[in-house]
mmCIF file of C-alpha atoms in Angstrom:
data_model
loop_
_atom_site.group_PDB
_atom_site.id
_atom_site.type_symbol
_atom_site.label_atom_id
_atom_site.label_comp_id
_atom_site.label_asym_id
_atom_site.label_seq_id
_atom_site.Cartn_x
_atom_site.Cartn_y
_atom_site.Cartn_z
ATOM 1 C CA MET P 28 -2.930 68.372 2.354
ATOM 2 C CA LYS P 29 -6.587 69.271 1.769
ATOM 3 C CA ARG P 30 -8.928 68.808 -1.174
ATOM 4 C CA SER P 31 -10.700 71.866 -2.699
ATOM 5 C CA GLY P 32 -14.397 72.012 -3.530
ATOM 6 C CA ARG P 33 -14.245 71.001 -7.150
ATOM 7 C CA PRO P 34 -12.510 67.695 -6.636
ATOM 8 C CA GLY P 35 -15.017 67.126 -3.849
ATOM 9 C CA GLN P 36 -17.828 67.526 -6.350
ATOM 10 C CA THR P 37 -16.134 64.973 -8.579
ATOM 11 C CA ARG P 38 -15.889 62.683 -5.594
ATOM 12 C CA MET P 39 -19.567 63.069 -4.790
ATOM 13 C CA LEU P 40 -20.444 62.254 -8.384
ATOM 14 C CA CYS P 41 -18.429 59.062 -8.162
ATOM 15 C CA VAL P 42 -20.168 58.203 -4.911
ATOM 16 C CA PHE P 43 -23.584 58.810 -6.477
ATOM 17 C CA LEU P 44 -22.831 56.650 -9.506
ATOM 18 C CA SER P 45 -21.447 53.844 -7.340
ATOM 19 C CA VAL P 46 -24.454 53.890 -5.032
ATOM 20 C CA LEU P 47 -26.720 53.743 -8.054
ATOM 21 C CA ILE P 48 -24.875 50.698 -9.364
ATOM 22 C CA PHE P 49 -25.130 48.992 -5.955
ATOM 23 C CA LEU P 50 -28.837 49.595 -5.696
ATOM 24 C CA THR P 51 -29.618 48.286 -9.166
ATOM 25 C CA SER P 52 -27.182 45.422 -9.603
ATOM 26 C CA PHE P 53 -25.297 44.254 -6.468
ATOM 27 C CA THR P 54 -25.401 43.801 -2.740
ATOM 28 C CA VAL P 55 -22.402 45.549 -1.204
ATOM 29 C CA VAL P 56 -20.578 43.237 1.175
ATOM 30 C CA GLN P 57 -17.412 43.862 3.129
ATOM 31 C CA ALA P 58 -15.160 41.764 5.325
ATOM 32 C CA SER P 59 -11.757 42.146 6.904
ATOM 33 C CA SER P 60 -8.697 40.840 5.083
ATOM 34 C CA THR P 61 -7.507 39.211 8.301
ATOM 35 C CA THR P 62 -10.598 37.047 8.458
ATOM 36 C CA ARG P 63 -10.193 36.367 4.763
ATOM 37 C CA GLN P 64 -6.594 35.326 5.244
ATOM 38 C CA GLN P 65 -7.462 33.079 8.172
ATOM 39 C CA LEU P 66 -10.296 31.507 6.208
ATOM 40 C CA GLU P 67 -8.046 31.029 3.189
ATOM 41 C CA GLU P 68 -5.400 29.405 5.376
ATOM 42 C CA GLU P 69 -7.918 27.082 7.015
ATOM 43 C CA GLN P 70 -9.429 26.182 3.654
ATOM 44 C CA GLN P 71 -5.966 25.506 2.271
ATOM 45 C CA LYS P 72 -5.236 23.321 5.284
ATOM 46 C CA LYS P 73 -8.506 21.516 4.683
ATOM 47 C CA SER P 74 -7.730 21.061 0.995
ATOM 48 C CA ASN P 75 -4.232 19.760 1.740
ATOM 49 C CA LEU P 76 -5.498 17.481 4.487
ATOM 50 C CA GLU P 77 -8.314 16.102 2.340
ATOM 51 C CA GLU P 78 -5.775 15.397 -0.397
ATOM 52 C CA GLU P 79 -3.548 13.586 2.100
ATOM 53 C CA MET P 80 -6.543 11.653 3.426
ATOM 54 C CA GLU P 81 -7.544 10.708 -0.091
ATOM 55 C CA GLN P 82 -4.002 9.492 -0.740
ATOM 56 C CA ASN P 83 -4.050 7.513 2.515
ATOM 57 C CA GLN P 84 -7.441 6.021 1.684
ATOM 58 C CA SER P 85 -6.164 5.103 -1.757
ATOM 59 C CA GLU P 86 -3.086 3.542 -0.171
ATOM 60 C CA ILE P 87 -5.270 1.559 2.243
ATOM 61 C CA GLU P 88 -7.335 0.278 -0.680
ATOM 62 C CA SER P 89 -4.130 -0.656 -2.490
ATOM 63 C CA LYS P 90 -2.825 -2.438 0.620
ATOM 64 C CA GLU P 91 -6.144 -4.247 1.066
ATOM 65 C CA GLU P 92 -5.995 -5.394 -2.541
ATOM 66 C CA GLN P 93 -2.419 -6.485 -1.992
ATOM 67 C CA LYS P 94 -3.480 -8.391 1.125
ATOM 68 C CA THR P 95 -6.301 -10.063 -0.816
ATOM 69 C CA GLN P 96 -3.799 -11.186 -3.438
ATOM 70 C CA LEU P 97 -1.450 -12.430 -0.727
ATOM 71 C CA ASN P 98 -4.290 -14.360 0.944
ATOM 72 C CA THR P 99 -5.166 -15.888 -2.414
ATOM 73 C CA THR P 100 -1.536 -16.865 -2.885
ATOM 74 C CA LEU P 101 -1.435 -18.229 0.662
ATOM 75 C CA SER P 102 -4.540 -20.329 0.042
ATOM 76 C CA GLY P 103 -2.892 -21.742 -3.061
ATOM 77 C CA TYR P 104 0.303 -22.579 -1.172
ATOM 78 C CA ASN P 105 -1.683 -24.154 1.669
ATOM 79 C CA ALA P 106 -3.586 -26.277 -0.849
ATOM 80 C CA GLU P 107 -0.295 -27.334 -2.446
ATOM 81 C CA LEU P 108 1.142 -28.149 0.976
ATOM 82 C CA SER P 109 -1.944 -30.189 1.870
ATOM 83 C CA ALA P 110 -1.628 -32.126 -1.406
ATOM 84 C CA ILE P 111 2.080 -32.717 -0.783
ATOM 85 C CA GLU P 112 1.416 -33.906 2.774
ATOM 86 C CA ASN P 113 -1.261 -36.260 1.433
ATOM 87 C CA ASP P 114 1.211 -37.567 -1.175
ATOM 88 C CA ILE P 115 3.808 -38.004 1.570
ATOM 89 C CA TYR P 116 1.316 -39.952 3.662
ATOM 90 C CA GLU P 117 0.453 -42.208 0.723
ATOM 91 C CA MET P 118 4.145 -42.605 -0.120
ATOM 92 C CA GLU P 119 4.968 -43.556 3.477
ATOM 93 C CA GLN P 120 2.132 -46.088 3.383
ATOM 94 C CA ALA P 121 3.507 -47.500 0.124
ATOM 95 C CA ILE P 122 7.007 -47.680 1.612
ATOM 96 C CA ASP P 123 5.678 -49.425 4.721
ATOM 97 C CA SER P 124 3.862 -51.911 2.487
ATOM 98 C CA LYS P 125 6.984 -52.390 0.366
ATOM 99 C CA GLU P 126 9.096 -52.937 3.501
ATOM 100 C CA ALA P 127 6.606 -55.565 4.647
ATOM 101 C CA GLU P 128 6.866 -57.270 1.251
ATOM 102 C CA ILE P 129 10.663 -57.132 1.437
ATOM 103 C CA GLU P 130 10.582 -58.518 4.955
ATOM 104 C CA GLN P 131 8.351 -61.361 3.791
ATOM 105 C CA LYS P 132 10.509 -61.965 0.716
ATOM 106 C CA THR P 133 13.625 -61.951 2.898
ATOM 107 C CA ALA P 134 12.053 -64.627 5.073
ATOM 108 C CA GLU P 135 11.171 -66.624 1.952
ATOM 109 C CA LEU P 136 14.730 -66.215 0.695
ATOM 110 C CA GLU P 137 16.160 -67.428 3.974
ATOM 111 C CA GLU P 138 13.828 -70.400 3.844
ATOM 112 C CA ALA P 139 14.780 -71.109 0.206
ATOM 113 C CA LYS P 140 18.466 -70.849 1.044
ATOM 114 C CA ALA P 141 17.995 -73.181 3.975
ATOM 115 C CA THR P 142 16.046 -75.663 1.829
ATOM 116 C CA GLU P 143 18.698 -75.477 -0.882
ATOM 117 C CA GLU P 144 21.435 -76.062 1.634
ATOM 118 C CA THR P 145 19.491 -78.929 3.190
ATOM 119 C CA GLN P 146 18.905 -80.510 -0.217
ATOM 120 C CA TYR P 147 22.554 -80.101 -1.088
ATOM 121 C CA ALA P 148 23.543 -81.737 2.190
ATOM 122 C CA ASN P 149 21.035 -84.545 1.644
ATOM 123 C CA MET P 150 22.395 -85.170 -1.830
ATOM 124 C CA LEU P 151 25.905 -85.413 -0.464
ATOM 125 C CA LEU P 152 24.692 -87.760 2.251
ATOM 126 C CA HIS P 153 22.970 -89.973 -0.324
ATOM 127 C CA ILE P 154 26.153 -90.187 -2.352
ATOM 128 C CA GLN P 155 28.211 -90.836 0.730
ATOM 129 C CA TYR P 156 25.727 -93.403 1.949
ATOM 130 C CA MET P 157 25.713 -95.144 -1.335
ATOM 131 C CA TYR P 158 29.500 -95.466 -1.357
ATOM 132 C CA GLU P 159 29.999 -96.270 2.317
ATOM 133 C CA SER P 160 26.989 -98.334 3.339
ATOM 134 C CA ASP P 161 26.256 -102.007 2.923
ATOM 135 C CA THR P 162 23.453 -101.056 0.636
ATOM 136 C CA THR P 163 25.954 -99.664 -1.788
ATOM 137 C CA ALA P 164 28.031 -102.842 -1.612
ATOM 138 C CA THR P 165 24.879 -104.810 -2.138
ATOM 139 C CA TYR P 166 24.134 -102.709 -5.202
ATOM 140 C CA ILE P 167 27.652 -103.304 -6.490
ATOM 141 C CA ASN P 168 27.525 -107.007 -5.760
ATOM 142 C CA ALA P 169 24.171 -107.210 -7.371
ATOM 143 C CA MET P 170 25.569 -105.530 -10.428
ATOM 144 C CA LEU P 171 28.666 -107.813 -10.476
ATOM 145 C CA ASN P 172 26.599 -110.898 -9.940
ATOM 146 C CA ALA P 173 24.334 -109.861 -12.716
ATOM 147 C CA VAL P 174 27.289 -109.652 -15.054
ATOM 148 C CA MET P 175 29.711 -112.289 -13.717
ATOM 149 C CA GLY P 176 27.609 -114.634 -11.707
ATOM 150 C CA GLY P 177 25.339 -115.692 -14.396
ATOM 151 C CA GLY P 178 22.705 -113.147 -13.706
ATOM 152 C CA SER P 179 20.829 -111.673 -16.548
ATOM 153 C CA PHE P 180 21.948 -108.431 -18.176
ATOM 154 C CA SER P 181 18.544 -106.981 -17.508
ATOM 155 C CA ASP P 182 19.188 -107.327 -13.778
ATOM 156 C CA PHE P 183 22.352 -105.317 -14.237
ATOM 157 C CA LEU P 184 20.515 -102.610 -16.081
ATOM 158 C CA ASN P 185 17.806 -102.458 -13.483
ATOM 159 C CA VAL P 186 20.300 -101.907 -10.722
ATOM 160 C CA SER P 187 22.208 -99.329 -12.740
ATOM 161 C CA GLU P 188 19.013 -97.483 -13.694
ATOM 162 C CA TYR P 189 17.954 -97.319 -10.054
ATOM 163 C CA VAL P 190 21.213 -95.708 -9.033
ATOM 164 C CA GLU P 191 20.977 -93.196 -11.851
ATOM 165 C CA GLN P 192 17.378 -92.338 -11.001
ATOM 166 C CA LEU P 193 18.256 -91.779 -7.363
ATOM 167 C CA ALA P 194 21.139 -89.453 -8.287
ATOM 168 C CA ALA P 195 19.034 -87.619 -10.862
ATOM 169 C CA TYR P 196 16.224 -87.153 -8.358
ATOM 170 C CA ASP P 197 18.586 -85.653 -5.802
ATOM 171 C CA LYS P 198 20.130 -83.402 -8.455
ATOM 172 C CA GLN P 199 16.721 -82.246 -9.698
ATOM 173 C CA LEU P 200 15.599 -81.405 -6.192
ATOM 174 C CA PHE P 201 18.778 -79.380 -5.646
ATOM 175 C CA GLU P 202 18.351 -77.520 -8.940
ATOM 176 C CA ASP P 203 14.681 -76.818 -8.172
ATOM 177 C CA TYR P 204 15.541 -75.412 -4.758
ATOM 178 C CA GLN P 205 18.382 -73.431 -6.305
ATOM 179 C CA ALA P 206 15.977 -71.940 -8.876
ATOM 180 C CA ILE P 207 13.522 -71.036 -6.140
ATOM 181 C CA ARG P 208 16.260 -69.317 -4.213
ATOM 182 C CA GLU P 209 17.367 -67.360 -7.304
ATOM 183 C CA THR P 210 13.765 -66.348 -8.024
ATOM 184 C CA VAL P 211 13.280 -65.146 -4.470
ATOM 185 C CA GLU P 212 16.557 -63.230 -4.636
ATOM 186 C CA ALA P 213 15.458 -61.546 -7.862
ATOM 187 C CA GLU P 214 12.095 -60.680 -6.353
ATOM 188 C CA GLU P 215 13.785 -59.292 -3.249
ATOM 189 C CA ALA P 216 16.163 -57.209 -5.387
ATOM 190 C CA ALA P 217 13.200 -55.860 -7.372
ATOM 191 C CA LEU P 218 11.402 -54.948 -4.147
ATOM 192 C CA GLU P 219 14.538 -53.229 -2.843
ATOM 193 C CA ALA P 220 14.795 -51.248 -6.100
ATOM 194 C CA GLU P 221 11.140 -50.257 -5.851
ATOM 195 C CA LYS P 222 11.647 -49.192 -2.241
ATOM 196 C CA ALA P 223 14.714 -47.144 -3.203
ATOM 197 C CA GLU P 224 12.642 -45.399 -5.857
ATOM 198 C CA LEU P 225 9.876 -44.760 -3.321
ATOM 199 C CA ASP P 226 12.444 -43.421 -0.832
ATOM 200 C CA GLU P 227 13.763 -41.037 -3.511
ATOM 201 C CA MET P 228 10.239 -39.877 -4.333
ATOM 202 C CA LEU P 229 9.551 -39.398 -0.614
ATOM 203 C CA ALA P 230 12.725 -37.320 -0.262
ATOM 204 C CA GLU P 231 11.567 -35.109 -3.164
ATOM 205 C CA LEU P 232 8.158 -34.733 -1.550
ATOM 206 C CA GLU P 233 9.773 -33.795 1.768
ATOM 207 C CA SER P 234 11.869 -31.206 -0.096
ATOM 208 C CA ASP P 235 8.723 -29.863 -1.808
ATOM 209 C CA LYS P 236 6.990 -29.728 1.566
ATOM 210 C CA GLU P 237 9.864 -27.772 3.102
ATOM 211 C CA TYR P 238 9.852 -25.299 0.183
ATOM 212 C CA SER P 239 6.062 -24.894 0.405
ATOM 213 C CA GLN P 240 6.365 -24.202 4.117
ATOM 214 C CA TYR P 241 9.040 -21.595 3.339
ATOM 215 C CA LEU P 242 6.782 -19.917 0.760
ATOM 216 C CA ILE P 243 3.879 -19.949 3.202
ATOM 217 C CA SER P 244 6.015 -18.361 5.912
ATOM 218 C CA GLN P 245 7.118 -15.652 3.455
ATOM 219 C CA VAL P 246 3.528 -14.864 2.431
ATOM 220 C CA GLN P 247 2.362 -14.906 6.058
ATOM 221 C CA SER P 248 5.153 -12.467 6.911
ATOM 222 C CA ALA P 249 4.114 -10.236 3.993
ATOM 223 C CA ILE P 250 0.488 -10.345 5.162
ATOM 224 C CA SER P 251 1.568 -9.444 8.700
ATOM 225 C CA THR P 252 3.630 -6.531 7.372
ATOM 226 C CA THR P 253 0.723 -5.372 5.198
ATOM 227 C CA ASN P 254 -1.653 -5.550 8.176
ATOM 228 C CA SER P 255 0.772 -3.426 10.197
ATOM 229 C CA GLU P 256 1.035 -0.912 7.364
ATOM 230 C CA ILE P 257 -2.747 -0.749 7.008
ATOM 231 C CA ALA P 258 -3.146 -0.277 10.771
ATOM 232 C CA SER P 259 -0.541 2.508 10.716
ATOM 233 C CA ILE P 260 -2.262 4.291 7.816
ATOM 234 C CA GLU P 261 -5.670 3.848 9.476
ATOM 235 C CA ASN P 262 -4.283 5.395 12.683
ATOM 236 C CA GLU P 263 -2.919 8.287 10.643
ATOM 237 C CA LEU P 264 -6.262 8.589 8.859
ATOM 238 C CA THR P 265 -8.070 8.665 12.207
ATOM 239 C CA ALA P 266 -5.798 11.481 13.386
ATOM 240 C CA GLN P 267 -6.395 13.296 10.098
ATOM 241 C CA GLU P 268 -10.153 12.918 10.504
ATOM 242 C CA GLU P 269 -9.886 14.482 13.955
ATOM 243 C CA GLU P 270 -7.750 17.285 12.536
ATOM 244 C CA LEU P 271 -10.226 17.766 9.694
ATOM 245 C CA ALA P 272 -13.071 18.045 12.195
ATOM 246 C CA THR P 273 -11.097 20.768 13.995
ATOM 247 C CA ILE P 274 -10.433 22.581 10.718
ATOM 248 C CA ASN P 275 -14.098 22.342 9.718
ATOM 249 C CA ASN P 276 -15.018 23.798 13.091
ATOM 250 C CA ASN P 277 -12.510 26.608 12.574
ATOM 251 C CA ILE P 278 -13.898 27.274 9.114
ATOM 252 C CA ALA P 279 -17.447 27.354 10.474
ATOM 253 C CA GLU P 280 -16.384 29.860 13.122
ATOM 254 C CA LEU P 281 -14.544 32.007 10.585
ATOM 255 C CA GLN P 282 -17.500 31.870 8.210
ATOM 256 C CA GLU P 283 -19.733 33.009 11.056
ATOM 257 C CA LYS P 284 -17.287 35.787 11.809
ATOM 258 C CA LEU P 285 -17.214 36.654 8.120
ATOM 259 C CA ALA P 286 -21.001 36.802 8.034
ATOM 260 C CA GLN P 287 -20.990 39.172 11.003
ATOM 261 C CA GLU P 288 -18.405 41.385 9.329
ATOM 262 C CA LEU P 289 -20.388 41.361 6.106
ATOM 263 C CA ALA P 290 -23.450 42.476 8.029
ATOM 264 C CA LEU P 291 -21.449 45.316 9.578
ATOM 265 C CA SER P 292 -20.095 46.300 6.167
ATOM 266 C CA ARG P 293 -23.625 46.536 4.744
ATOM 267 C CA ALA P 294 -24.473 48.948 7.541
ATOM 268 C CA ALA P 295 -21.377 50.995 6.707
ATOM 269 C CA ALA P 296 -22.378 51.230 3.046
ATOM 270 C CA SER P 297 -25.662 52.843 3.963
ATOM 271 C CA GLY P 298 -24.160 55.066 6.668
ATOM 272 C CA THR P 299 -22.851 58.661 6.668
ATOM 273 C CA TRP P 300 -19.927 59.604 4.390
ATOM 274 C CA ARG P 301 -17.675 62.703 4.545
ATOM 275 C CA ASP P 302 -16.464 64.713 1.596
ATOM 276 C CA ILE P 303 -12.789 64.397 0.703
ATOM 277 C CA SER P 304 -12.401 68.139 1.229
ATOM 278 C CA GLU P 305 -13.099 67.648 4.925
ATOM 279 C CA VAL P 306 -10.041 65.432 5.478
ATOM 280 C CA GLU P 307 -6.533 66.616 6.265
ATOM 281 C CA PHE P 308 -3.716 64.270 5.073
ATOM 282 C CA SER P 309 -0.056 64.399 6.133
ATOM 283 C CA GLU P 310 3.049 63.237 4.318
ATOM 284 C CA TYR P 311 3.292 60.349 6.793
ATOM 285 C CA ASP P 312 -0.233 59.337 5.727
ATOM 286 C CA VAL P 313 1.108 59.157 2.173
ATOM 287 C CA THR P 314 3.982 56.936 3.351
ATOM 288 C CA LEU P 315 1.613 54.692 5.314
ATOM 289 C CA LEU P 316 -0.772 54.268 2.417
ATOM 290 C CA ALA P 317 1.995 53.814 -0.180
ATOM 291 C CA ASN P 318 3.571 50.986 1.831
ATOM 292 C CA LEU P 319 0.206 49.304 2.426
ATOM 293 C CA ILE P 320 -0.358 49.470 -1.338
ATOM 294 C CA TYR P 321 3.114 47.942 -1.762
ATOM 295 C CA CYS P 322 2.180 44.994 0.496
ATOM 296 C CA GLU P 323 -1.300 44.415 -0.956
ATOM 297 C CA ALA P 324 -0.829 45.207 -4.656
ATOM 298 C CA ARG P 325 2.817 45.520 -5.683
ATOM 299 C CA GLY P 326 2.349 42.720 -8.235
ATOM 300 C CA GLU P 327 -0.708 44.380 -9.724
ATOM 301 C CA SER P 328 -1.059 47.011 -12.436
ATOM 302 C CA TYR P 329 -1.215 50.715 -11.529
ATOM 303 C CA GLU P 330 -5.020 50.496 -11.646
ATOM 304 C CA GLY P 331 -4.835 47.702 -9.078
ATOM 305 C CA MET P 332 -2.634 49.840 -6.806
ATOM 306 C CA LEU P 333 -4.978 52.828 -7.105
ATOM 307 C CA ALA P 334 -7.948 50.588 -6.312
ATOM 308 C CA VAL P 335 -6.363 49.406 -3.034
ATOM 309 C CA GLY P 336 -5.564 53.040 -2.100
ATOM 310 C CA SER P 337 -9.159 54.016 -2.916
ATOM 311 C CA VAL P 338 -10.514 51.374 -0.534
ATOM 312 C CA VAL P 339 -8.470 52.847 2.340
ATOM 313 C CA ILE P 340 -9.591 56.428 1.567
ATOM 314 C CA ASN P 341 -13.209 55.274 1.215
ATOM 315 C CA ARG P 342 -13.013 53.934 4.762
ATOM 316 C CA VAL P 343 -11.586 57.236 5.983
ATOM 317 C CA LEU P 344 -14.629 58.936 4.444
ATOM 318 C CA SER P 345 -17.165 56.405 5.796
ATOM 319 C CA GLY P 346 -18.610 57.019 9.226
ATOM 320 C CA SER P 347 -18.337 53.272 9.997
ATOM 321 C CA TYR P 348 -14.514 53.282 10.113
ATOM 322 C CA PRO P 349 -11.761 55.363 11.720
ATOM 323 C CA ASP P 350 -11.437 58.836 10.185
ATOM 324 C CA THR P 351 -7.671 58.780 9.636
ATOM 325 C CA VAL P 352 -5.378 56.804 7.338
ATOM 326 C CA SER P 353 -3.428 55.372 10.255
ATOM 327 C CA GLY P 354 -6.638 54.513 12.105
ATOM 328 C CA VAL P 355 -8.002 52.614 9.096
ATOM 329 C CA ILE P 356 -4.733 50.796 8.392
ATOM 330 C CA TYR P 357 -4.107 49.782 12.001
ATOM 331 C CA GLN P 358 -7.726 48.896 12.794
ATOM 332 C CA SER P 359 -7.657 45.436 14.323
ATOM 333 C CA GLY P 360 -8.067 42.543 11.924
ATOM 334 C CA GLN P 361 -8.578 44.574 8.754
ATOM 335 C CA PHE P 362 -5.424 44.258 6.623
ATOM 336 C CA ALA P 363 -3.466 40.986 6.884
ATOM 337 C CA PRO P 364 0.041 42.406 6.192
ATOM 338 C CA VAL P 365 -0.273 44.703 9.240
ATOM 339 C CA THR P 366 -0.145 41.785 11.687
ATOM 340 C CA SER P 367 1.527 39.173 9.483
ATOM 341 C CA THR P 368 5.207 38.258 9.586
ATOM 342 C CA LYS P 369 4.915 37.225 5.949
ATOM 343 C CA ASN P 370 4.660 40.180 3.556
ATOM 344 C CA SER P 371 4.953 42.342 6.675
ATOM 345 C CA PHE P 372 3.668 45.916 6.522
ATOM 346 C CA VAL P 373 5.825 46.810 9.519
ATOM 347 C CA GLU P 374 8.995 45.735 7.684
ATOM 348 C CA ALA P 375 7.922 47.445 4.467
ATOM 349 C CA LEU P 376 7.177 50.694 6.314
ATOM 350 C CA ALA P 377 10.452 50.576 8.261
ATOM 351 C CA ALA P 378 12.432 50.277 4.998
ATOM 352 C CA ASP P 379 9.951 52.407 2.986
ATOM 353 C CA LYS P 380 9.935 49.678 0.318
ATOM 354 C CA ALA P 381 7.213 51.563 -1.536
ATOM 355 C CA ALA P 382 9.750 54.200 -2.490
ATOM 356 C CA ASN P 383 11.540 51.686 -4.703
ATOM 357 C CA SER P 384 8.369 50.233 -6.180
ATOM 358 C CA SER P 385 6.972 52.121 -9.152
ATOM 359 C CA GLY P 386 3.451 53.442 -8.759
ATOM 360 C CA CYS P 387 2.859 52.969 -4.996
ATOM 361 C CA TYR P 388 3.369 56.608 -3.996
ATOM 362 C CA GLN P 389 1.599 57.938 -7.076
ATOM 363 C CA ALA P 390 -1.453 55.713 -6.357
ATOM 364 C CA ALA P 391 -1.482 56.862 -2.706
ATOM 365 C CA ARG P 392 -1.389 60.564 -3.653
ATOM 366 C CA GLU P 393 -4.113 60.204 -6.294
ATOM 367 C CA ALA P 394 -6.367 58.292 -3.882
ATOM 368 C CA MET P 395 -5.916 61.110 -1.360
ATOM 369 C CA LEU P 396 -7.013 63.545 -4.048
ATOM 370 C CA GLY P 397 -10.334 61.750 -4.218
ATOM 371 C CA ILE P 398 -9.628 59.828 -7.408
ATOM 372 C CA THR P 399 -11.215 56.379 -7.255
ATOM 373 C CA ASN P 400 -11.597 53.598 -9.784
ATOM 374 C CA VAL P 401 -13.723 51.407 -7.480
ATOM 375 C CA GLY P 402 -16.526 53.784 -6.510
ATOM 376 C CA THR P 403 -17.288 53.573 -2.767
ATOM 377 C CA CYS P 404 -15.991 50.043 -2.296
ATOM 378 C CA VAL P 405 -14.422 49.593 1.118
ATOM 379 C CA TYR P 406 -13.183 45.985 0.750
ATOM 380 C CA PHE P 407 -11.321 43.790 -1.679
ATOM 381 C CA GLN P 408 -10.483 40.093 -1.867
ATOM 382 C CA THR P 409 -8.561 37.922 -4.290
ATOM 383 C CA ILE P 410 -10.721 36.492 -7.045
ATOM 384 C CA ALA P 411 -9.396 33.022 -6.150
ATOM 385 C CA TYR P 412 -10.699 33.411 -2.603
ATOM 386 C CA LEU P 413 -14.080 34.735 -3.715
ATOM 387 C CA GLU P 414 -14.415 31.786 -6.085
ATOM 388 C CA ALA P 415 -13.443 29.395 -3.283
ATOM 389 C CA VAL P 416 -16.148 30.741 -0.965
ATOM 390 C CA ASP P 417 -18.623 31.122 -3.840
ATOM 391 C CA ARG P 418 -19.063 34.879 -3.279
ATOM 392 C CA LEU P 419 -18.281 36.304 -6.699
ATOM 393 C CA ASP P 420 -21.808 37.721 -6.602
ATOM 394 C CA VAL P 421 -20.653 40.509 -4.258
ATOM 395 C CA VAL P 422 -17.981 41.838 -6.631
ATOM 396 C CA VAL P 423 -18.563 45.265 -8.158
ATOM 397 C CA TYR P 424 -15.168 45.755 -9.820
ATOM 398 C CA VAL P 425 -12.557 43.259 -10.950
ATOM 399 C CA ILE P 426 -9.079 44.738 -11.346
ATOM 400 C CA GLY P 427 -6.207 42.304 -11.847
ATOM 401 C CA ASN P 428 -6.348 39.532 -9.271
ATOM 402 C CA HIS P 429 -8.683 41.391 -6.908
ATOM 403 C CA GLY P 430 -12.413 41.792 -6.670
ATOM 404 C CA PHE P 431 -13.639 45.050 -5.076
ATOM 405 C CA TYR P 432 -16.964 45.552 -3.316
#
């Protein structure tokens, strides 16, 4: 199919108006969609990775805070353990002292028992001696003589009083020694009770010590686990930093490539352009263009579809690009769907998916008639991408989700 002269004049008018707009308001910049897609992918990787790194850094900070709290808890438990061990030491000293007192009191008790037994034996001996010895007989005779032999009654009383005093003295000594023994026994029992209480308190302290040691071991284990987790996250963060450096390098290279392509596109804008009437289009060209429109703009309005078709035809007319539809579409690195397995142009063309998508073929045919709604623009990008790379300044037309320039 071939355009007649009149539509060509319309085309030239559009070209003139577009050039005028470029000269007065914008710098025309072009770049391949492949480079754009690669840059978008790398920037998305960078964004995702930076988000992951931020999460990891936040997790490290959380783990560090957790470790600080655990160390504080551990210090508290260690202080408690130290206090308990000091109490145990003092309690053991008190028990040792109490055992020494008990040992001394036991010795005193044995001595008191021995003295009591000795006094009891002595008292028995005195009684026995008094009844069996000549002295006793003498006492009796003296008493009888005092009564019967003409002795005075006072002599009798004196003898009797002496015997009573001797018996009372022995009895008093026995009772005194018995009281001493009972006192010592009571003191020993009190000391034993005090020691039992100290032993019970020591057992409680030993139990507290064991529990404190258990708590300390638990906290130490938690700290060790936290340290391992922090080390693991830090290793992951290190790997992510290396990956980020690679991505940044890739982005820098793609941005350099983009700059080179933009420079080439500026040259194309000021180069030689053909009139639409000079180009012969085939039905296969229509199919090619319709399916490219399907891949690039099937979610857009009809104006968006026509704009994508206009970009392809503008390249056919520009002396900086191939002069056929197929040459423009298949030019290396220009349209991402052509080489992509996602949203594949090859698959769409093989199934002619454009035929079942309203507007694709109509937009292709109108673009081949020289109808354009984007002037002489030869490139388009998504507005989201242009915002991301801060290049909205190059946009001449915004149609749907695309910026054309």
